[in-house]
Coordinates of N, CA and C in Angstrom, one line a residue:
M18 N -9.2 15.1 67.7 CA -8.9 14.0 68.4 C -8.5 14.4 69.9
R19 N -8.4 15.7 70.3 CA -8.1 16.2 71.5 C -9.3 16.5 72.4
G20 N -10.5 16.1 71.9 CA -11.8 16.3 72.8 C -11.9 15.5 73.8
N21 N -12.8 15.7 74.8 CA -13.2 14.7 75.9 C -14.0 13.6 75.5
D22 N -14.7 13.7 74.4 CA -15.6 12.6 74.2 C -14.9 11.5 73.5
A23 N -14.9 10.3 74.1 CA -14.1 9.2 73.6 C -14.6 8.9 72.1
R24 N -16.1 8.9 71.9 CA -16.6 8.3 70.6 C -16.3 9.4 69.5
V25 N -16.1 10.6 70.0 CA -15.8 11.9 68.8 C -14.4 11.5 68.5
R26 N -13.6 11.2 69.5 CA -12.0 11.0 69.3 C -11.9 9.9 68.4
A27 N -12.6 8.8 68.8 CA -12.4 7.5 67.9 C -13.1 7.7 66.4
D28 N -14.0 8.3 66.3 CA -14.4 8.6 65.0 C -13.5 9.5 64.3
A29 N -13.0 10.6 64.8 CA -12.0 11.4 64.1 C -10.8 10.5 63.8
F30 N -10.3 9.7 64.5 CA -9.2 8.8 64.2 C -9.4 8.1 63.0
D31 N -10.8 7.4 63.2 CA -11.2 6.4 61.9 C -11.3 7.2 60.8
F32 N -11.8 8.5 60.7 CA -12.0 9.2 59.5 C -10.6 9.5 58.8
L33 N -9.6 9.8 59.9 CA -8.2 10.3 59.4 C -7.6 9.0 58.8
R34 N -7.9 8.0 59.6 CA -7.1 6.7 59.0 C -7.4 6.5 57.6
E35 N -8.8 6.6 57.2 CA -9.2 6.3 55.8 C -8.8 7.4 54.9
H36 N -8.5 8.6 55.5 CA -8.1 9.7 54.6 C -6.7 10.2 54.7
A37 N -6.0 9.4 55.4 CA -4.6 10.1 55.9 C -3.7 10.4 54.7
D38 N -3.9 9.9 53.5 CA -3.0 10.3 52.3 C -3.5 11.9 51.8
A39 N -4.7 12.1 52.1 CA -5.1 13.5 51.7 C -4.7 14.6 52.8
Y40 N -4.4 14.0 54.0 CA -4.0 15.0 55.1 C -2.5 14.8 55.7
V41 N -1.7 14.1 54.9 CA -0.4 13.9 55.3 C 0.4 15.1 55.8
G42 N 0.4 16.0 55.0 CA 1.3 17.3 55.4 C 0.8 17.9 56.7
E43 N -0.6 17.9 56.7 CA -1.2 18.4 58.1 C -0.9 17.6 59.1
L44 N -0.9 16.2 59.0 CA -0.6 15.3 59.9 C 0.9 15.3 60.6
I45 N 1.8 15.5 59.6 CA 3.2 15.6 59.9 C 3.3 17.1 60.7
A46 N 2.7 18.0 60.4 CA 2.9 19.3 61.0 C 2.2 19.2 62.4
E47 N 1.1 18.6 62.6 CA 0.6 18.4 64.0 C 1.4 17.4 64.9
F48 N 2.0 16.5 64.2 CA 3.1 15.7 65.1 C 4.3 16.4 65.6
A49 N 4.8 17.3 64.6 CA 5.9 18.1 65.1 C 5.6 19.1 66.2
A50 N 4.3 19.4 66.1 CA 3.8 20.6 67.1 C 3.2 20.0 68.4
E51 N 2.9 18.7 68.5 CA 2.2 18.2 69.7 C 3.4 17.7 70.6
D52 N 2.8 17.9 71.9 CA 3.5 17.5 73.1 C 3.0 16.3 73.8
D53 N 2.0 16.0 73.6 CA 1.2 14.8 74.3 C 1.8 13.5 73.6
D54 N 2.5 12.8 74.5 CA 3.2 11.4 73.8 C 2.1 10.4 73.2
G55 N 0.9 10.2 73.9 CA -0.1 9.5 73.3 C -0.5 10.0 71.9
L56 N -0.9 11.2 71.9 CA -1.3 11.7 70.6 C -0.3 11.7 69.6
R57 N 1.0 12.0 69.9 CA 1.9 11.9 69.1 C 2.0 10.6 68.4
C58 N 2.0 9.6 69.2 CA 1.8 8.1 68.8 C 0.6 7.7 67.7
L59 N -0.5 8.5 68.1 CA -1.6 8.2 67.2 C -1.3 8.9 65.8
L60 N -0.8 10.1 65.9 CA -0.4 10.9 64.7 C 0.5 10.3 63.8
L61 N 1.5 9.6 64.4 CA 2.5 8.8 63.6 C 1.9 7.6 63.0
E62 N 1.0 7.0 63.6 CA 0.3 5.8 63.0 C -0.5 6.3 61.8
L63 N -1.2 7.6 62.0 CA -2.0 8.0 60.9 C -1.1 8.3 59.7
V64 N 0.1 8.9 60.0 CA 1.1 9.2 58.8 C 1.5 8.0 58.2
A65 N 1.8 7.0 58.9 CA 2.2 5.7 58.4 C 1.1 5.0 57.6
E66 N -0.2 5.2 57.8 CA -1.3 4.7 57.1 C -1.3 5.7 55.8
A67 N -0.7 6.9 55.6 CA -0.9 7.5 54.5 C 0.1 7.0 53.3
R68 N 1.2 6.3 53.8 CA 2.1 5.8 53.0 C 2.8 6.7 52.0
S69 N 3.2 7.7 52.5 CA 3.7 8.9 51.8 C 5.1 9.1 52.0
V70 N 5.8 9.1 50.6 CA 7.4 9.4 50.8 C 7.7 10.8 51.4
R71 N 6.6 11.6 51.5 CA 7.0 12.9 52.4 C 7.3 12.7 53.9
A72 N 6.9 11.4 54.3 CA 7.1 10.9 55.7 C 8.4 10.4 56.0
L73 N 9.1 10.2 55.0 CA 10.4 9.4 55.0 C 11.3 10.0 56.1
E74 N 11.6 11.2 56.2 CA 12.4 11.9 57.0 C 11.8 11.7 58.6
L75 N 10.8 12.0 58.5 CA 10.1 11.7 60.1 C 10.3 10.4 60.4
F76 N 10.0 9.4 59.7 CA 10.1 8.1 60.2 C 11.5 7.9 60.6
R77 N 12.5 8.2 59.8 CA 13.9 8.0 60.1 C 14.3 8.8 61.4
D78 N 13.7 9.9 61.6 CA 14.1 10.6 62.9 C 13.3 9.8 63.9
Q79 N 12.4 9.2 64.0 CA 11.5 8.5 65.0 C 12.3 7.2 65.4
L80 N 12.9 6.7 64.5 CA 13.8 5.5 64.8 C 14.7 5.4 65.9
E81 N 15.1 6.8 66.2 CA 16.0 7.2 67.4 C 15.2 7.7 68.6
S82 N 13.9 7.5 68.5 CA 13.2 8.1 69.8 C 13.2 7.2 70.9
M83 N 13.1 7.9 72.1 CA 13.3 7.0 73.3 C 11.9 6.3 73.5
D84 N 11.0 6.8 73.0 CA 9.8 6.1 73.0 C 9.4 5.0 72.2
E85 N 9.2 3.7 72.7 CA 9.1 2.6 72.0 C 8.0 2.5 71.1
S86 N 6.9 3.2 71.4 CA 5.6 3.2 70.5 C 5.9 4.0 69.3
L87 N 6.7 5.1 69.4 CA 7.1 6.0 68.2 C 8.0 5.2 67.5
R88 N 9.1 4.4 68.0 CA 9.9 3.6 67.1 C 9.0 2.5 66.4
F89 N 8.2 1.8 67.1 CA 7.3 0.8 66.4 C 6.6 1.5 65.2
W90 N 5.9 2.8 65.2 CA 5.1 3.3 64.3 C 6.1 3.6 63.1
A91 N 7.5 4.2 63.6 CA 8.3 4.6 62.6 C 8.7 3.5 61.8
V92 N 9.0 2.2 62.3 CA 9.4 0.9 61.6 C 8.1 0.8 60.8
R93 N 7.0 0.7 61.2 CA 5.8 0.3 60.5 C 5.7 1.2 59.2
G94 N 5.9 2.4 59.4 CA 5.6 3.5 58.5 C 6.8 3.2 57.3
L95 N 7.9 2.8 57.7 CA 8.8 2.6 56.7 C 8.5 1.3 55.9
E96 N 8.2 0.3 56.7 CA 7.8 -1.1 56.0 C 6.7 -0.5 55.1
M97 N 5.6 0.2 55.6 CA 4.5 0.4 54.6 C 4.9 1.1 53.3
L98 N 6.0 2.1 53.5 CA 6.4 2.8 52.4 C 7.0 1.9 51.2
D99 N 7.8 0.9 51.7 CA 8.3 -0.1 51.0 C 9.1 0.5 49.6
T100 N 10.0 1.5 50.1 CA 11.0 1.9 49.0 C 12.3 1.6 49.3
R101 N 13.1 1.6 48.5 CA 14.6 1.3 48.7 C 15.1 2.3 49.7
E102 N 14.7 3.4 49.8 CA 15.2 4.5 50.8 C 14.7 3.8 52.3
A103 N 13.6 3.6 52.2 CA 12.6 3.1 53.5 C 13.5 2.0 54.1
W104 N 13.9 1.1 53.3 CA 14.5 -0.2 53.6 C 16.1 -0.1 53.9
Q105 N 16.5 0.8 53.4 CA 18.0 1.3 53.8 C 17.8 2.0 55.1
A106 N 17.0 2.8 55.4 CA 16.9 3.2 56.7 C 16.6 2.3 57.8
L107 N 15.9 1.3 57.6 CA 15.6 0.3 58.4 C 16.7 -0.7 58.6
D108 N 17.5 -0.9 57.7 CA 18.8 -1.7 57.6 C 19.7 -1.0 58.6
R109 N 19.9 0.3 58.3 CA 20.9 1.1 59.0 C 20.7 1.3 60.6
A110 N 19.2 1.3 60.7 CA 18.7 1.4 62.2 C 19.1 0.1 62.8
Q111 N 18.8 -0.9 62.2 CA 19.2 -2.3 62.8 C 20.6 -2.4 63.0
A112 N 21.4 -2.1 62.0 CA 22.9 -2.1 62.2 C 23.4 -1.4 63.4
D113 N 22.8 -0.2 63.5 CA 23.2 0.7 64.7 C 22.6 0.3 66.0
G114 N 21.9 -0.6 66.0 CA 21.3 -1.1 67.3 C 19.9 -0.4 67.7
L115 N 19.4 0.5 66.9 CA 18.2 1.3 67.3 C 16.9 0.4 67.3
I116 N 16.9 -0.7 66.5 CA 15.7 -1.5 66.4 C 16.2 -3.1 66.3
A117 N 15.3 -3.9 66.6 CA 15.8 -5.3 66.6 C 15.5 -6.0 65.1

């Protein structure tokens, strides 16, 4: 997804979106190591698509991000997890004024 060819990047993203659950650990690690905000947003979207409880802490952390796009995907990821812990994190973030 870092290449210069837009079509290759799009194909890589589409592949990962379809198979995110198989790569969730790698996606979380790449997110943590990535500096580019745009790529971090795409990675967080892919992690959300994985619907893995392994990402709960990552989503919680990103609820406090200064980047609105990262907060959006953190909220979406927690909603997609649809667990008691995820909804508690969303309720807490809303009570703290981090999200609307």
